[in-house]
Amino acid sequence: MSLARYAQVRFLTIILGAWLAVFSLTRLVLLASHLGDVNAGVVGLPGIFGLGLVHDLSFLSYAALPMALHFALCPAPVWESGWHKGLLRGLMGVTLFVMLFTAVSEWLFWNEFGVRFNFIAVDYLVYSNEVINNILESYPVYPLLAMLVVLSAAGVALSGKVVDRAIGAPLLSRRGRWVLFAGVVGTSLLVTGIAGQDFAAGGSATQRELAANGPFQFFAAFRNNELDYTQLYATLPGEEVGALLRREVAEPGARFVSDDPQDIRREIDNPGAFRSLNVVLVTIESLSAKYLGCFGDARGLTPNLDRLKPESLFFSNFFATGTRTDRGLEAITLSVPPTPGRSIVKRLGRETGYASLGRQLEARGYDCAFLYGGRGYFDNMNAFFGGNGYRIIDQTSVHEEEITFKNAWGMCDEDLYAQALRQADVVHAEGRPFFFQLMTTSNHRPYTYPEGRIDIPSGHGRDGAVKYADHAIGEFLEAARHRPWFGSTVFVFVADHTANSAGKEDLPVEKYRIPLFIFAPGIVEPREVPTLASQIDLAPTLLGLLNLDYTSTFFGRDVLREDAAGGRALIGNYQHLGLFDGRNLAILSPKKGMRRHDDALGLSDESNGSAQDPLLRRDIAYFQGASHMFQHGLLRWSLDALSKADDGGASPSGAAAFPNRTRREG
């Protein structure tokens, strides 16, 4: 006799069927809104829905386990009781609400990132205060929730008779209930062996994301936050990796100091006398190159940065290494490629003690500080910077009367720059050079900022936030020009990542392009630098500009050297790792995947690759080498490096030179 006639099976079928309907409708809506990004390709529309069904059933096999266990343990008298029937009806209502809430959340997440839920969504649970406030300020949350409640209630009312008939149907025997539970468990185990986060392996990135299942991706992301390179990615013998990597980072005046072929620690001898210049390095939230007039945008959003172009070293071929703030900070501060999974910034317990840019300058007597517009516990910034040579100044250490405007993410950029000016005045008066690394927040959803600064009202989208961020930079530089330390200061303006890096491909190179300006009137001769580079090249380039000799663990190069090697850019996201040589792109993916895109900025013709491909070998060398050095502690700051510093003005610790200051301002 068919199992479909029994109450437990019928009720479970109704719940799972409703979930399947919502998943299919969500996929259809996302597809309809992104038809331009979906080609027939390998997967095609039937494939998207076919693979999507596999993902949906995979998730539902796990989601059904608690219900199936309850059904197995629930005896007939309890099932038939009034309170239990009410409980099941309530479960139907709650389930409908969760379904609709998930669908709306997926739409909003896709709208922001162009993908299904991934480990970014998992990370956002940790930082619920910022995220919830950001959502409340960005979307009409309460009307949306009210609408979902109404729709859920309507769904319960419309399905009431069907649910009641299912609940009142004949019950499975005790043996039948356990057979049902065993069947759900067996299906879940089968799914574990077949489907995974990368199950939909064919087609474009957009096709794979459409075929995916948001809740399934969300839970899969828990196990993919930390990814083992050697287990998941293509590898080469260690000696080959070491030789390749040393060729990549070698330059005249550099001497490797270890017998370990996979250790790239080397002494850098920059020609000329060390220049003890102040450095203000501003990392601007989400500033894609495409928004700047000097990159061809005609909307006039960045007049201040555009004016800097003829007055600065303007890097026209510069790329972000990753897709999130912590990746940009990792690359700029440590000069390491974006290893898979979490950035080093967020690897709790392993985020400190590195040979960072701040450590190098702190050892030369600099006062090094990290200034952040928000709360520095976000993305583990306080722990990372505090443990790598910086003192911390964030929103929590600023007096409330000094904050003129703030939103969910922190104080406005003008307030952050005001803090930098105050700190610079104090340190300069004490006779020390300073290195300040700033991280802004205003160019971020909900795109709010002080009214009256620009001609776009606050909260009206990214364009206004970009224009405000540029306005704040102009005000900052104008104020700095009147400070006594201005003439001996190098200003660096760079983005942490772009506004949106999603596209038809896993790593759409052009969407990683960001601006970099090095502005120092009377110190640096302005010119355009067309050399291909990425954020890992900023630290060695900056230290080269200061003629600083140091012991380096950096994977980047000094781009400004006349004898510098040809350019390349390391880019990646939380799974895919790429090397772009200016024309072609090599990509490493989980499950030992190797591909290349020829003419990556044009037609981007994709093909499978092998470890015999020189471009892929270079790609492997960088990322396998970075993973090896991280795992074996070879990126650590060595106390021996302190003895390498020149005697003049050197100090082993910024904190020691400021005995009355704590590591965190407040």
Coordinates of C-alpha atoms in Angstrom, one line a residue, residues 277-545:
L277 CA 58.8 60.8 5.6
N278 CA 55.4 60.7 7.2
V279 CA 52.9 58.3 5.4
V280 CA 49.1 58.6 5.4
L281 CA 47.7 55.5 3.7
V282 CA 43.9 55.9 3.1
T283 CA 42.0 52.7 2.2
I284 CA 38.7 53.8 0.7
E285 CA 35.7 51.5 1.0
S286 CA 34.4 49.9 -2.2
L287 CA 35.9 52.5 -4.7
S288 CA 35.9 50.8 -8.1
A289 CA 38.0 52.5 -10.7
K290 CA 34.9 52.7 -12.9
Y291 CA 33.5 55.5 -10.8
L292 CA 36.5 57.9 -11.4
G293 CA 36.6 60.4 -14.1
C294 CA 40.3 59.7 -14.7
F295 CA 39.3 56.2 -15.6
G296 CA 36.7 57.4 -18.1
D297 CA 33.5 58.0 -16.0
A298 CA 31.6 61.1 -17.2
R299 CA 29.4 61.7 -14.2
G300 CA 31.8 63.9 -12.3
L301 CA 31.6 61.9 -9.1
T302 CA 35.3 62.2 -8.1
P303 CA 36.6 65.7 -9.0
N304 CA 39.1 65.8 -6.1
L305 CA 40.7 62.4 -7.0
D306 CA 40.6 63.3 -10.7
R307 CA 42.6 66.5 -9.9
L308 CA 45.2 64.4 -8.1
K309 CA 46.0 62.4 -11.3
P310 CA 48.4 65.0 -12.8
E311 CA 49.9 65.8 -9.3
S312 CA 50.6 62.2 -8.2
L313 CA 52.0 58.8 -9.1
F314 CA 48.8 57.5 -10.8
F315 CA 48.6 53.8 -11.1
S316 CA 46.3 53.1 -14.0
N317 CA 46.6 49.3 -14.1
F318 CA 46.1 48.4 -10.4
F319 CA 43.9 45.6 -9.0
A320 CA 42.3 44.5 -5.8
T321 CA 43.3 41.1 -4.6
G322 CA 39.9 40.2 -3.2
T323 CA 36.3 41.1 -2.8
R324 CA 36.0 42.2 0.8
T325 CA 37.6 44.8 3.1
D326 CA 39.6 42.3 5.2
R327 CA 41.2 40.9 2.0
G328 CA 42.3 44.4 0.9
L329 CA 43.7 45.1 4.4
E330 CA 45.5 41.8 4.4
A331 CA 47.1 42.4 1.0
I332 CA 48.1 46.0 1.7
T333 CA 49.4 45.3 5.2
L334 CA 51.1 41.9 4.8
S335 CA 51.7 41.8 1.0
V336 CA 50.4 38.2 0.7
P337 CA 48.1 36.7 -1.9
P338 CA 44.5 35.9 -0.9
T339 CA 44.8 32.4 0.3
P340 CA 41.5 30.4 0.2
G341 CA 39.0 30.6 3.0
R342 CA 39.3 33.3 5.6
S343 CA 41.8 36.1 5.4
I344 CA 44.7 36.2 7.9
V345 CA 43.0 39.2 9.4
K346 CA 40.1 37.0 10.6
R347 CA 42.0 33.8 11.5
L348 CA 41.4 34.1 15.2
G349 CA 44.4 33.2 17.3
R350 CA 46.7 33.3 14.2
E351 CA 46.2 36.9 13.1
T352 CA 49.1 38.6 14.9
G353 CA 52.9 38.6 14.9
Y354 CA 53.6 39.2 11.2
A355 CA 56.2 41.2 9.3
S356 CA 53.7 43.8 8.4
L357 CA 54.1 47.2 6.8
G358 CA 53.5 48.8 10.2
R359 CA 56.1 46.6 11.9
Q360 CA 58.7 47.6 9.3
L361 CA 58.1 51.3 10.0
E362 CA 57.6 50.9 13.7
A363 CA 61.1 49.4 13.8
R364 CA 62.4 52.7 12.3
G365 CA 60.9 54.8 15.0
Y366 CA 57.6 55.6 13.4
D367 CA 54.4 56.1 15.3
C368 CA 52.1 53.6 13.6
A369 CA 48.3 53.8 14.0
F370 CA 45.3 52.2 12.4
L371 CA 42.3 54.5 12.2
Y372 CA 38.9 53.1 11.4
G373 CA 35.6 54.9 11.0
G374 CA 33.7 52.0 12.5
R375 CA 34.1 49.7 15.5
G376 CA 37.3 47.9 15.1
Y377 CA 36.1 44.6 16.4
F378 CA 34.3 44.2 13.0
D379 CA 36.3 41.8 10.8
N380 CA 38.7 41.3 13.8
M381 CA 40.5 44.5 12.7
N382 CA 41.5 45.6 16.3
A383 CA 43.2 42.3 17.0
F384 CA 44.9 42.1 13.7
F385 CA 46.3 45.6 13.6
G386 CA 47.0 45.8 17.4
G387 CA 49.1 42.6 17.1
N388 CA 51.0 43.7 14.0
G389 CA 52.6 47.0 15.0
Y390 CA 49.8 49.5 15.2
R391 CA 47.9 51.3 17.9
I392 CA 44.2 51.5 17.3
I393 CA 41.8 54.5 16.9
D394 CA 38.3 53.6 16.0
Q395 CA 34.8 54.9 16.7
T396 CA 34.7 53.5 20.2
S397 CA 37.8 55.5 21.2
V398 CA 36.6 58.8 19.8
H399 CA 34.7 61.2 22.0
E400 CA 31.0 61.4 21.1
E401 CA 31.2 65.2 20.6
E402 CA 33.8 64.7 17.9
I403 CA 31.4 62.6 15.8
T404 CA 29.2 64.8 13.6
F405 CA 27.5 62.0 11.7
K406 CA 27.4 58.2 11.9
N407 CA 25.4 55.3 10.5
A408 CA 25.4 51.6 11.0
W409 CA 29.0 51.2 9.9
G410 CA 30.5 54.1 11.8
M411 CA 31.4 57.8 11.7
C412 CA 31.5 59.6 8.4
D413 CA 34.7 60.0 6.4
E414 CA 35.1 63.7 7.4
D415 CA 35.1 62.7 11.1
L416 CA 37.7 60.0 10.4
Y417 CA 40.0 62.5 8.6
A418 CA 39.6 64.9 11.5
Q419 CA 40.9 62.3 13.8
A420 CA 43.9 61.7 11.5
L421 CA 44.7 65.4 11.5
R422 CA 44.5 65.6 15.3
Q423 CA 46.8 62.6 15.7
A424 CA 49.3 63.9 13.1
D425 CA 49.5 67.2 14.9
V426 CA 50.3 65.5 18.2
V427 CA 52.9 63.1 16.8
H428 CA 54.6 65.8 14.7
A429 CA 54.8 68.0 17.8
E430 CA 56.6 65.2 19.6
G431 CA 59.2 65.0 16.8
R432 CA 58.5 61.6 15.4
P433 CA 57.5 60.5 11.9
F434 CA 54.1 58.8 11.6
F435 CA 52.5 56.1 9.6
F436 CA 48.7 56.3 9.7
Q437 CA 46.7 53.6 7.9
L438 CA 43.0 54.7 7.6
M439 CA 40.0 52.7 6.6
T440 CA 36.9 54.6 5.6
T441 CA 33.2 53.5 5.8
S442 CA 31.0 56.1 4.1
N443 CA 31.0 54.5 0.6
H444 CA 28.9 51.5 1.8
R445 CA 25.2 50.8 2.0
P446 CA 23.1 52.5 3.3
Y447 CA 25.0 55.3 1.5
T448 CA 24.2 57.9 4.1
Y449 CA 26.4 60.9 4.9
P450 CA 26.0 64.5 6.2
E451 CA 23.5 66.6 4.2
G452 CA 24.6 69.6 2.3
R453 CA 28.1 68.4 1.4
I454 CA 27.3 67.4 -2.2
D455 CA 24.5 67.8 -4.7
I456 CA 23.2 64.2 -4.2
P457 CA 20.9 63.7 -1.2
S458 CA 22.1 61.3 1.5
G459 CA 20.9 57.7 1.2
H460 CA 20.1 57.9 -2.6
G461 CA 22.6 55.2 -3.7
R462 CA 26.2 54.4 -4.5
D463 CA 26.8 57.5 -6.7
G464 CA 26.2 59.8 -3.8
A465 CA 28.4 57.8 -1.5
V466 CA 31.2 57.9 -4.0
K467 CA 30.9 61.6 -4.5
Y468 CA 30.8 62.2 -0.7
A469 CA 33.9 60.0 -0.2
D470 CA 35.7 62.1 -2.8
H471 CA 34.4 65.4 -1.2
A472 CA 35.8 64.3 2.2
I473 CA 39.2 63.5 0.6
G474 CA 39.3 67.0 -0.9
E475 CA 38.5 68.6 2.4
F476 CA 41.1 66.5 4.2
L477 CA 43.9 67.4 1.8
E478 CA 42.9 71.1 1.9
A479 CA 43.2 71.0 5.7
A480 CA 46.5 69.0 5.6
R481 CA 48.1 71.6 3.3
H482 CA 48.0 74.1 6.2
R483 CA 49.8 71.7 8.6
P484 CA 53.5 72.0 9.3
W485 CA 54.0 68.3 8.5
F486 CA 52.4 68.4 5.0
G487 CA 55.6 69.0 3.1
S488 CA 57.2 65.9 4.5
T489 CA 54.2 63.6 4.1
V490 CA 53.4 61.0 1.5
F491 CA 49.6 60.5 0.9
V492 CA 48.4 57.2 -0.5
F493 CA 44.8 56.7 -1.7
V494 CA 43.7 53.2 -2.6
A495 CA 40.5 51.2 -2.5
D496 CA 40.0 48.1 -0.3
H497 CA 38.0 46.3 -3.1
T498 CA 35.5 47.2 -5.8
A499 CA 31.8 47.8 -5.4
N500 CA 30.8 44.6 -7.2
S501 CA 33.1 41.8 -8.4
A502 CA 30.3 39.4 -9.6
G503 CA 30.0 38.6 -13.3
K504 CA 29.6 35.9 -15.8
E505 CA 33.0 34.5 -14.8
D506 CA 34.5 33.4 -11.5
L507 CA 37.1 36.1 -11.6
P508 CA 36.1 38.9 -14.0
V509 CA 39.4 40.7 -14.1
E510 CA 38.1 44.2 -15.0
K511 CA 35.8 44.2 -12.0
Y512 CA 38.9 44.0 -9.7
R513 CA 40.4 47.3 -11.1
I514 CA 40.9 50.0 -8.4
P515 CA 42.6 53.4 -8.2
L516 CA 45.9 54.0 -6.5
F517 CA 47.4 57.5 -6.1
I518 CA 50.6 58.4 -4.3
F519 CA 50.6 62.1 -3.7
A520 CA 53.6 64.0 -2.2
P521 CA 54.2 67.4 -3.7
G522 CA 57.9 68.3 -3.9
I523 CA 58.8 64.7 -2.9
V524 CA 57.5 62.5 -5.7
E525 CA 57.5 63.5 -9.3
P526 CA 54.1 63.0 -10.8
R527 CA 53.5 60.5 -13.6
E528 CA 51.3 57.8 -14.7
V529 CA 52.4 54.3 -13.8
P530 CA 50.9 51.8 -16.3
T531 CA 52.7 48.7 -14.8
L532 CA 50.3 45.9 -14.0
A533 CA 50.2 45.5 -10.2
S534 CA 47.9 44.5 -7.3
Q535 CA 47.5 45.4 -3.6
I536 CA 50.3 43.1 -2.6
D537 CA 52.7 45.4 -4.4
L538 CA 51.8 48.5 -2.4
A539 CA 53.9 47.8 0.7
P540 CA 57.2 47.1 -1.1
T541 CA 56.6 50.0 -3.5
L542 CA 56.0 52.4 -0.6
L543 CA 59.1 51.2 1.4
G544 CA 61.1 51.5 -1.8
L545 CA 60.0 55.1 -2.1

